[in-house]
Amino acid sequence: MPFHSKTTTRGYLWQEQLQVDNGLLNNGCFLDALGVVPHVFLLFSTFPILFIGWGSQSSKVHIHHSTWLHFPGHNFRWLLTIVLLFVLVCEIAEGIVSDGFNQSRHLHLYMPAGLGILAAITSIVYYHNIETSNFPKLLIALLIYWTLAFITKTIKFVKYDDHGIGLRELRFCITGLLALLYGLLLGVEVNVILRRRYMWFPCPTEVKPPDDLQDLGVRFLQPFVNLLSKSTYWWMNTFITSAHKRPIDLKTIGKLPISMRALTNFQRLRKAFDAQAEKGPVPLKGSRWIWLALRQAFGRPLVLSITFRFIADLLGFVGPLCISGIVHHISSDNHSVKLLGVHFISSEAFLANAYVLAVLLFLALLLQRTFLQASYYVAIETGIKLRAAIQTKIYHKIMRLCTSNMSMGDMTTAQICSLVARDTNHLMWFFFLCPNLWAMPVQIVMGVLLLYSLLGVSALIGATVIVVLAPLQYFVATRLSRAQKSTLEHTGERLKKTNELLRGIKLLKLYAWEHIFRSSVEETRRQELRNLRTFALYTSLSIFMNAAVPIAAVLTIFAVHVHMHSATDFDLSPAVAFGSLSLFHILVTPLFLLSSVLHSTVKALIVNGYFTWTQGCPTLTNIDIKVPFGQLTMIVGQEGCGKSSLLLAALGEMHKISGNITWNSLPKSDSEENVRYLHSILTACVFRKRGSVAYASQRPWLLNATVEENILFDMVPNEKRYKEVIEVCQLQPDIDTLPQGDQTVIGERGIILSGGQRQRISVARALYQQTNVVFLDDPFSALDIHLSDHLMHEGILKLLRQEKRTVVLVTHKLQYLPHADWIIAMRDGTVQTQGTLKDIQCAEPELFEQWRTLMNRQDKNTTELKRKSFRRPMYSTDTLATEDEDEESSTSTDEDSLRAELRHRTTIPWSSFATYLRAAGLLLLPLLVLSQLSKHSLMVAIDFWLAHWTSRVIACCCAVLLSQDCEFSHSSYLQVFCGLCALGIVLCLVTSLAVEWTGLRVSRELHCSLLRTIVLAPMRLFETTPLGNILNRFSADTNTIDQHIPVTLECLSRSTLLCVSAVGVISYVTPLFLIALLPLAVACYFIQKYFRVASRDLQQLEDSTEMPLLSHYSQTIEGLTTIRAFRHEQRFKKKLLEHTDANNISSLFLMAANRWLEVRMEYIGAFVVLIAAVASISNALCSQLSAGLVGLGLTYALMVSNYLNWIVRNLADMEVQLGCVKRVSGLIHTQPENYDGLMTPAQVPAGWPKYGEIQIKNLSVRYDSSLKPVLRHINSHIRPGQKVGICGRTGSGKSSFSLALFRMLDTIEGNRIIDGIDIAKLPLQTLRSKFSIILQDPILFSGTIRFNLDPERKATDQMLWEALEIAQLMPVVKALPGGLDAMVTEGGENFSQGQRQLFCLARAFVRKSSILIMDEATASIDMATESILQKVVMTAFADRTVVTIAVSPCTSLNYTIQSYTAGVFSSGPRGPLSCRVLLQTASDFLVTLKTLISWFRCV
């Protein structure tokens, strides 16, 4: 007897026995009705509490998460409830299916299960509210419900068993499972009551919510919400929607939970390292012990992630199996069989139903996506925790590094920042990809086995094709990585040259060298583009293989399958074809991801965090000194003799070879020896028994903070002392010019201070501190004579001496030696002598006489170093005032533009996208669009042909069964299929190449336009725009355009076209799907709308929080000596933790937002599959829709669920990346300088200007058409060969006068005639190439000395050596390896300041121009170099016109003595910014000198 016949007989027996006469418990309807009682009880008992109590309060009072509490077994309860809901759904489905075989309807078969679902949902909602409100007494209702439900289901299960219903009947299994689940839930409830002693216990256990929830600042609630909210990220709803109303900032996202903070994870990692160290000695090399420690610290959550991934991958195979079963059910016509009177069905019969398979497919997709996202979340969260722990460990290691090794280059700042930014991210992403590494082999094996069960040996051949091509994909990925590495090298070189170009742009424009450096950058860019072309080629191959290999594998399988069977075999059914096609879509992904995962694994394995340092030759020897308490000790000596090293040694910043350092305590009485001793033979000592030392380093070190914060340095604010220190350091005038006064942030925000201002702020910090010891390392090096005198007398001699603080001062200002209580003279790394000035006069008379000569010389020199203002050399006071007014007006309109900004945040920057596409050109853009459309259209055609082919197989099979003639051959169908697949493979290659080459063309065009615009832009752009902003256009934004936008564009277009194709195919197969598509489309629209805004804000927040983190590392490395001198290590470690947590909370919220999107999009995709499946099945049963089209529709429906979230993700990424295009495009539209003139270069007389005569007639200029004039009605006449000095106070217009000669300012009126030609008529390039200028700040470029002297390569070696000899640099250059070809480091750092200025003088001489302008060229160099410079000007430039600009009249008058001409710029009665000629004859000089100096002291 067939099985269904046995089932039918048993059903009749059961129906005969279930009569009321045999007892109520033997009546099936009564048992089903009895099962309703617990559900009704729960619904009626909890309704008043849920909807009247909590429901009415929820609208008025929001229960804060600080009251949340999880009872014991919380997650287990949620899992049991979810399983219970699934079983109840199966019970309903079983009841409906079995009831369909009856002639009448029996509601009792599925109505109790429906009430059970409602009761289960009510129970979990009720339980959730009990937890969140912490009111456990209400658990009594759930206890009663679980008891009653368990009893009723147990009775029903026992009665089934009594009547012979066994495991072969599905209803029996469902009833047993329900009884088990209710029993387990009852056990969970009893466990809660007993462990917490709730309800009837007199003294319940008092349990408080976690500490994190008590902190109202914690808003990342993923670890604390219930299981359903964790799985669906429901708690993120409010956060995502609120971002649409107000931008997300650090205040919005709050603080990290304690378990996720950097300190917690650092302590966990440190314990793991300590545990590894206890097992044995730590190896000096190798990373095995590091991985063991990482596994011990973070391995447990990784195992959980791998488990989730295993479950998700196994559930992923349910889709192809269900599709195969549905298509088989439709094609086998088993829906026409009617078996009446069957009350019980078997599991096999239940799973053979197409509608049941559709529901199971839907539920499997929901679970699979949920577990997959859970795996992603756990892996990324663990990676972020690991990154924070390693970053903190690196920082602690930095705090113990020796600064001498940093200066020796053993470990550079760039290397450490790269370790923090790049290598830690490699480890984080390895943890993210680690579950793939374990799950992929299982996924591949399962896929191949299932394919074998469907297709036999041909499946193994197709899988072999994929396996054989997988190493090729790995090869491509390896080459891709090499190309990227090579590209990064050329990118670094290009950015280095671009940085030099931007920093020296003023000099380049003045010398007309823009085109030379632009060509150099373009040449490097061409090399970079060659590597980018290789990178694009391998990227295209990777994209091509990902798209083409599945097509080739499917073609191979079906061709082999047809060949192995007879030409008329009907084995290739739609169920087999589309089931195997879906399996291939699953199988191809891990095979090709495996290469990327292995590559990432290799990158992570090479990461290590070792620092090494070595001991060099001794810097200090035979040091035996003493420093008196409460007195001033000065350390003097020539450059490089070890003065600064002595301070560093005392601070413990150098390695100690022998000797010791003793820091005595303060004397308790005057009778005690009032001396502090330092004894040592030093090269660095780490001595930790000293107290805090106020230290001002020779190179000023400032924080990226406000001026006030830099001075206070975490000390308690004291307004009186703060003002006193500001006055002593003469900072008030500088503070008054800042936009926000002393609250202005200095550092990396565009407010760049001069060297003198930085030095005075650094000294002010040391003076403000209340430490007993103050170390000042050459604090006068960047200050003029007046500031130096004021600081010395008011700050050191008055303020510090009154407080009786021990001061150690390193200085070159020998005129201050008489004020010293103790003097230490250094020479060649040892102490030459020490004592008071009188002691040294007696002991070392020759040294004393040398000092006295220098002191007298310095006293006579009244040269005042210019007090540099902020990096606005082209700004007048009026200009600054105008800008301030603009800032105020723009600030006043901020609130008015808030709505417009919010509205702008919700729109996609289509204009930037159009700019990107226009840059692609008229050839590549149509090719890109047509190839994409053609490829996806052909993909749909291939699948349609497969559906037609397999449907024809079924039709012929039915005809044969009906004994009808049917001529069928696979060969014709296979030929068309092969042709379509071959054409599809070709189009895949064309499409991938088109995308990458389009991106390459856009990269080349945008960078070329950007570089050309920047080089030709007016100087005002560089003075008003922070250099870092412009450099970012060439670095981060260009990198995004080069490498990221093409990939995102390809992925976005592919995902979009696949989803559009899928919707089109499904709509064609089942037009009713369009009705259900509308609400799903509306849901997708709002989800992506809210997500894009939140995602963009979070990405920007993540980037903005990463920069302070990296900046904190670099600041710490640069100021390590100062930090350790002040003993502020703990404060900076705390600040590091704050920066790390801020970056991590941004990353976590961004990751949670991505999971929020993917869960919702994939759930919508699951609904698409369910609707498509139900509609297809109904259409097939009603209108004889072919089974091939049903399989086609379901296969495409699965594609929607896979690619829907990628559309939104890539759309959000593209929106952020198009911001780079917008910023670059905005800079490209900058108005360039007018380089054209009325005369052509050929019309300019040869050798012009020959004499150097300059006539200025009624000249008025301004920096911009929107600003006020900076020079008004200037008239001057400079005769050929004259040496003219121009002086005036800061802001009087001296530099503006020199810039006007180069046409770098906007001319309002007047003429500038040089050798008879009005320079306004000359081409700008020609004009500037005829003059020479020496600026205040010497600028050298990386390259050879030859290149720095003559970038145009016009001079011979003899001319270059002559220029070096005149500048007295020939001995220095000849001593270098390579001579003229010796390398100059970036910025000329391998030469001193004076040598750099002399190189600039040699550069000006090489040019042989008849006019030389010296714009405060002696303001920042020492007296010896200035003397050389003046001598060269008076001899080598004797026959040339020299215009010298200086803030001091003494510098100008050095040239005036010979030229008899000097001009003073001032704001006098003759008008603002006017010029007065003071001297005409030599006899005026002595009379005027005294008056002029007095006037300058007044101003």
PDB file of C-alpha atoms in Angstrom, residues 1249-1329:
ATOM      1  CA  PRO A1249      66.058  95.391 -18.679  1.00  0.00           C
ATOM      2  CA  LYS A1250      69.603  96.406 -19.493  1.00  0.00           C
ATOM      3  CA  TYR A1251      70.086  99.341 -17.079  1.00  0.00           C
ATOM      4  CA  GLY A1252      67.662  98.725 -14.208  1.00  0.00           C
ATOM      5  CA  GLU A1253      65.951 102.128 -14.136  1.00  0.00           C
ATOM      6  CA  ILE A1254      62.618 102.030 -12.274  1.00  0.00           C
ATOM      7  CA  GLN A1255      59.977 104.772 -12.455  1.00  0.00           C
ATOM      8  CA  ILE A1256      56.820 104.616 -10.346  1.00  0.00           C
ATOM      9  CA  LYS A1257      54.111 107.107 -11.297  1.00  0.00           C
ATOM     10  CA  ASN A1258      51.004 107.621  -9.118  1.00  0.00           C
ATOM     11  CA  LEU A1259      50.739 103.881  -8.379  1.00  0.00           C
ATOM     12  CA  SER A1260      47.792 102.496  -6.389  1.00  0.00           C
ATOM     13  CA  VAL A1261      47.374  98.731  -5.957  1.00  0.00           C
ATOM     14  CA  ARG A1262      45.264  96.294  -3.985  1.00  0.00           C
ATOM     15  CA  TYR A1263      45.263  92.581  -3.379  1.00  0.00           C
ATOM     16  CA  ASP A1264      41.812  91.947  -4.786  1.00  0.00           C
ATOM     17  CA  SER A1265      39.075  93.926  -6.483  1.00  0.00           C
ATOM     18  CA  SER A1266      36.918  93.489  -3.370  1.00  0.00           C
ATOM     19  CA  LEU A1267      39.551  94.932  -1.004  1.00  0.00           C
ATOM     20  CA  LYS A1268      40.848  98.392  -0.220  1.00  0.00           C
ATOM     21  CA  PRO A1269      44.126  99.712  -1.684  1.00  0.00           C
ATOM     22  CA  VAL A1270      47.329  98.792   0.118  1.00  0.00           C
ATOM     23  CA  LEU A1271      49.441 101.376  -1.744  1.00  0.00           C
ATOM     24  CA  ARG A1272      48.097 104.781  -2.789  1.00  0.00           C
ATOM     25  CA  HIS A1273      49.581 107.296  -5.175  1.00  0.00           C
ATOM     26  CA  ILE A1274      53.181 106.083  -4.937  1.00  0.00           C
ATOM     27  CA  ASN A1275      55.772 108.044  -6.926  1.00  0.00           C
ATOM     28  CA  SER A1276      59.424 107.056  -7.079  1.00  0.00           C
ATOM     29  CA  HIS A1277      62.420 107.092  -9.390  1.00  0.00           C
ATOM     30  CA  ILE A1278      65.282 104.636  -8.950  1.00  0.00           C
ATOM     31  CA  ARG A1279      68.247 105.318 -11.194  1.00  0.00           C
ATOM     32  CA  PRO A1280      70.292 102.518 -12.790  1.00  0.00           C
ATOM     33  CA  GLY A1281      72.734 100.810 -10.412  1.00  0.00           C
ATOM     34  CA  GLN A1282      71.383 102.481  -7.289  1.00  0.00           C
ATOM     35  CA  LYS A1283      71.165 100.611  -3.971  1.00  0.00           C
ATOM     36  CA  VAL A1284      67.870 101.690  -2.477  1.00  0.00           C
ATOM     37  CA  GLY A1285      66.698 100.937   1.051  1.00  0.00           C
ATOM     38  CA  ILE A1286      62.989 100.875   1.898  1.00  0.00           C
ATOM     39  CA  CYS A1287      61.998 100.708   5.535  1.00  0.00           C
ATOM     40  CA  GLY A1288      58.852 101.006   7.580  1.00  0.00           C
ATOM     41  CA  ARG A1289      57.002  99.272  10.327  1.00  0.00           C
ATOM     42  CA  THR A1290      54.998  96.069   9.921  1.00  0.00           C
ATOM     43  CA  GLY A1291      51.966  96.518   7.650  1.00  0.00           C
ATOM     44  CA  SER A1292      53.140  99.786   6.104  1.00  0.00           C
ATOM     45  CA  GLY A1293      53.293  98.338   2.588  1.00  0.00           C
ATOM     46  CA  LYS A1294      56.984  97.629   2.007  1.00  0.00           C
ATOM     47  CA  SER A1295      56.502  94.083   0.707  1.00  0.00           C
ATOM     48  CA  SER A1296      53.475  95.240  -1.272  1.00  0.00           C
ATOM     49  CA  PHE A1297      55.776  97.654  -3.104  1.00  0.00           C
ATOM     50  CA  SER A1298      58.072  94.818  -4.161  1.00  0.00           C
ATOM     51  CA  LEU A1299      55.146  92.624  -5.199  1.00  0.00           C
ATOM     52  CA  ALA A1300      53.771  95.458  -7.303  1.00  0.00           C
ATOM     53  CA  LEU A1301      56.943  95.358  -9.382  1.00  0.00           C
ATOM     54  CA  PHE A1302      56.171  91.719 -10.215  1.00  0.00           C
ATOM     55  CA  ARG A1303      52.486  92.480 -11.004  1.00  0.00           C
ATOM     56  CA  MET A1304      51.288  90.203  -8.242  1.00  0.00           C
ATOM     57  CA  LEU A1305      48.763  92.814  -7.104  1.00  0.00           C
ATOM     58  CA  ASP A1306      45.690  94.291  -8.749  1.00  0.00           C
ATOM     59  CA  THR A1307      46.555  97.693 -10.214  1.00  0.00           C
ATOM     60  CA  ILE A1308      43.991 100.463  -9.661  1.00  0.00           C
ATOM     61  CA  GLU A1309      45.907 103.277 -11.355  1.00  0.00           C
ATOM     62  CA  GLY A1310      49.424 104.398 -12.167  1.00  0.00           C
ATOM     63  CA  ASN A1311      52.372 103.104 -14.168  1.00  0.00           C
ATOM     64  CA  ARG A1312      55.546 101.123 -13.495  1.00  0.00           C
ATOM     65  CA  ILE A1313      58.115 101.870 -16.154  1.00  0.00           C
ATOM     66  CA  ILE A1314      61.352  99.892 -16.240  1.00  0.00           C
ATOM     67  CA  ASP A1315      63.941 100.863 -18.813  1.00  0.00           C
ATOM     68  CA  GLY A1316      61.332 102.725 -20.797  1.00  0.00           C
ATOM     69  CA  ILE A1317      58.704  99.924 -20.957  1.00  0.00           C
ATOM     70  CA  ASP A1318      55.471  99.908 -18.969  1.00  0.00           C
ATOM     71  CA  ILE A1319      55.482  96.475 -17.345  1.00  0.00           C
ATOM     72  CA  ALA A1320      51.661  96.282 -17.598  1.00  0.00           C
ATOM     73  CA  LYS A1321      52.138  95.637 -21.333  1.00  0.00           C
ATOM     74  CA  LEU A1322      54.529  92.717 -20.860  1.00  0.00           C
ATOM     75  CA  PRO A1323      53.532  89.041 -20.680  1.00  0.00           C
ATOM     76  CA  LEU A1324      53.663  88.028 -17.039  1.00  0.00           C
ATOM     77  CA  GLN A1325      56.054  85.139 -17.616  1.00  0.00           C
ATOM     78  CA  THR A1326      58.490  87.402 -19.480  1.00  0.00           C
ATOM     79  CA  LEU A1327      58.339  90.138 -16.844  1.00  0.00           C
ATOM     80  CA  ARG A1328      59.045  87.923 -13.856  1.00  0.00           C
ATOM     81  CA  SER A1329      61.802  86.012 -15.594  1.00  0.00           C
TER      82      SER A1329
END
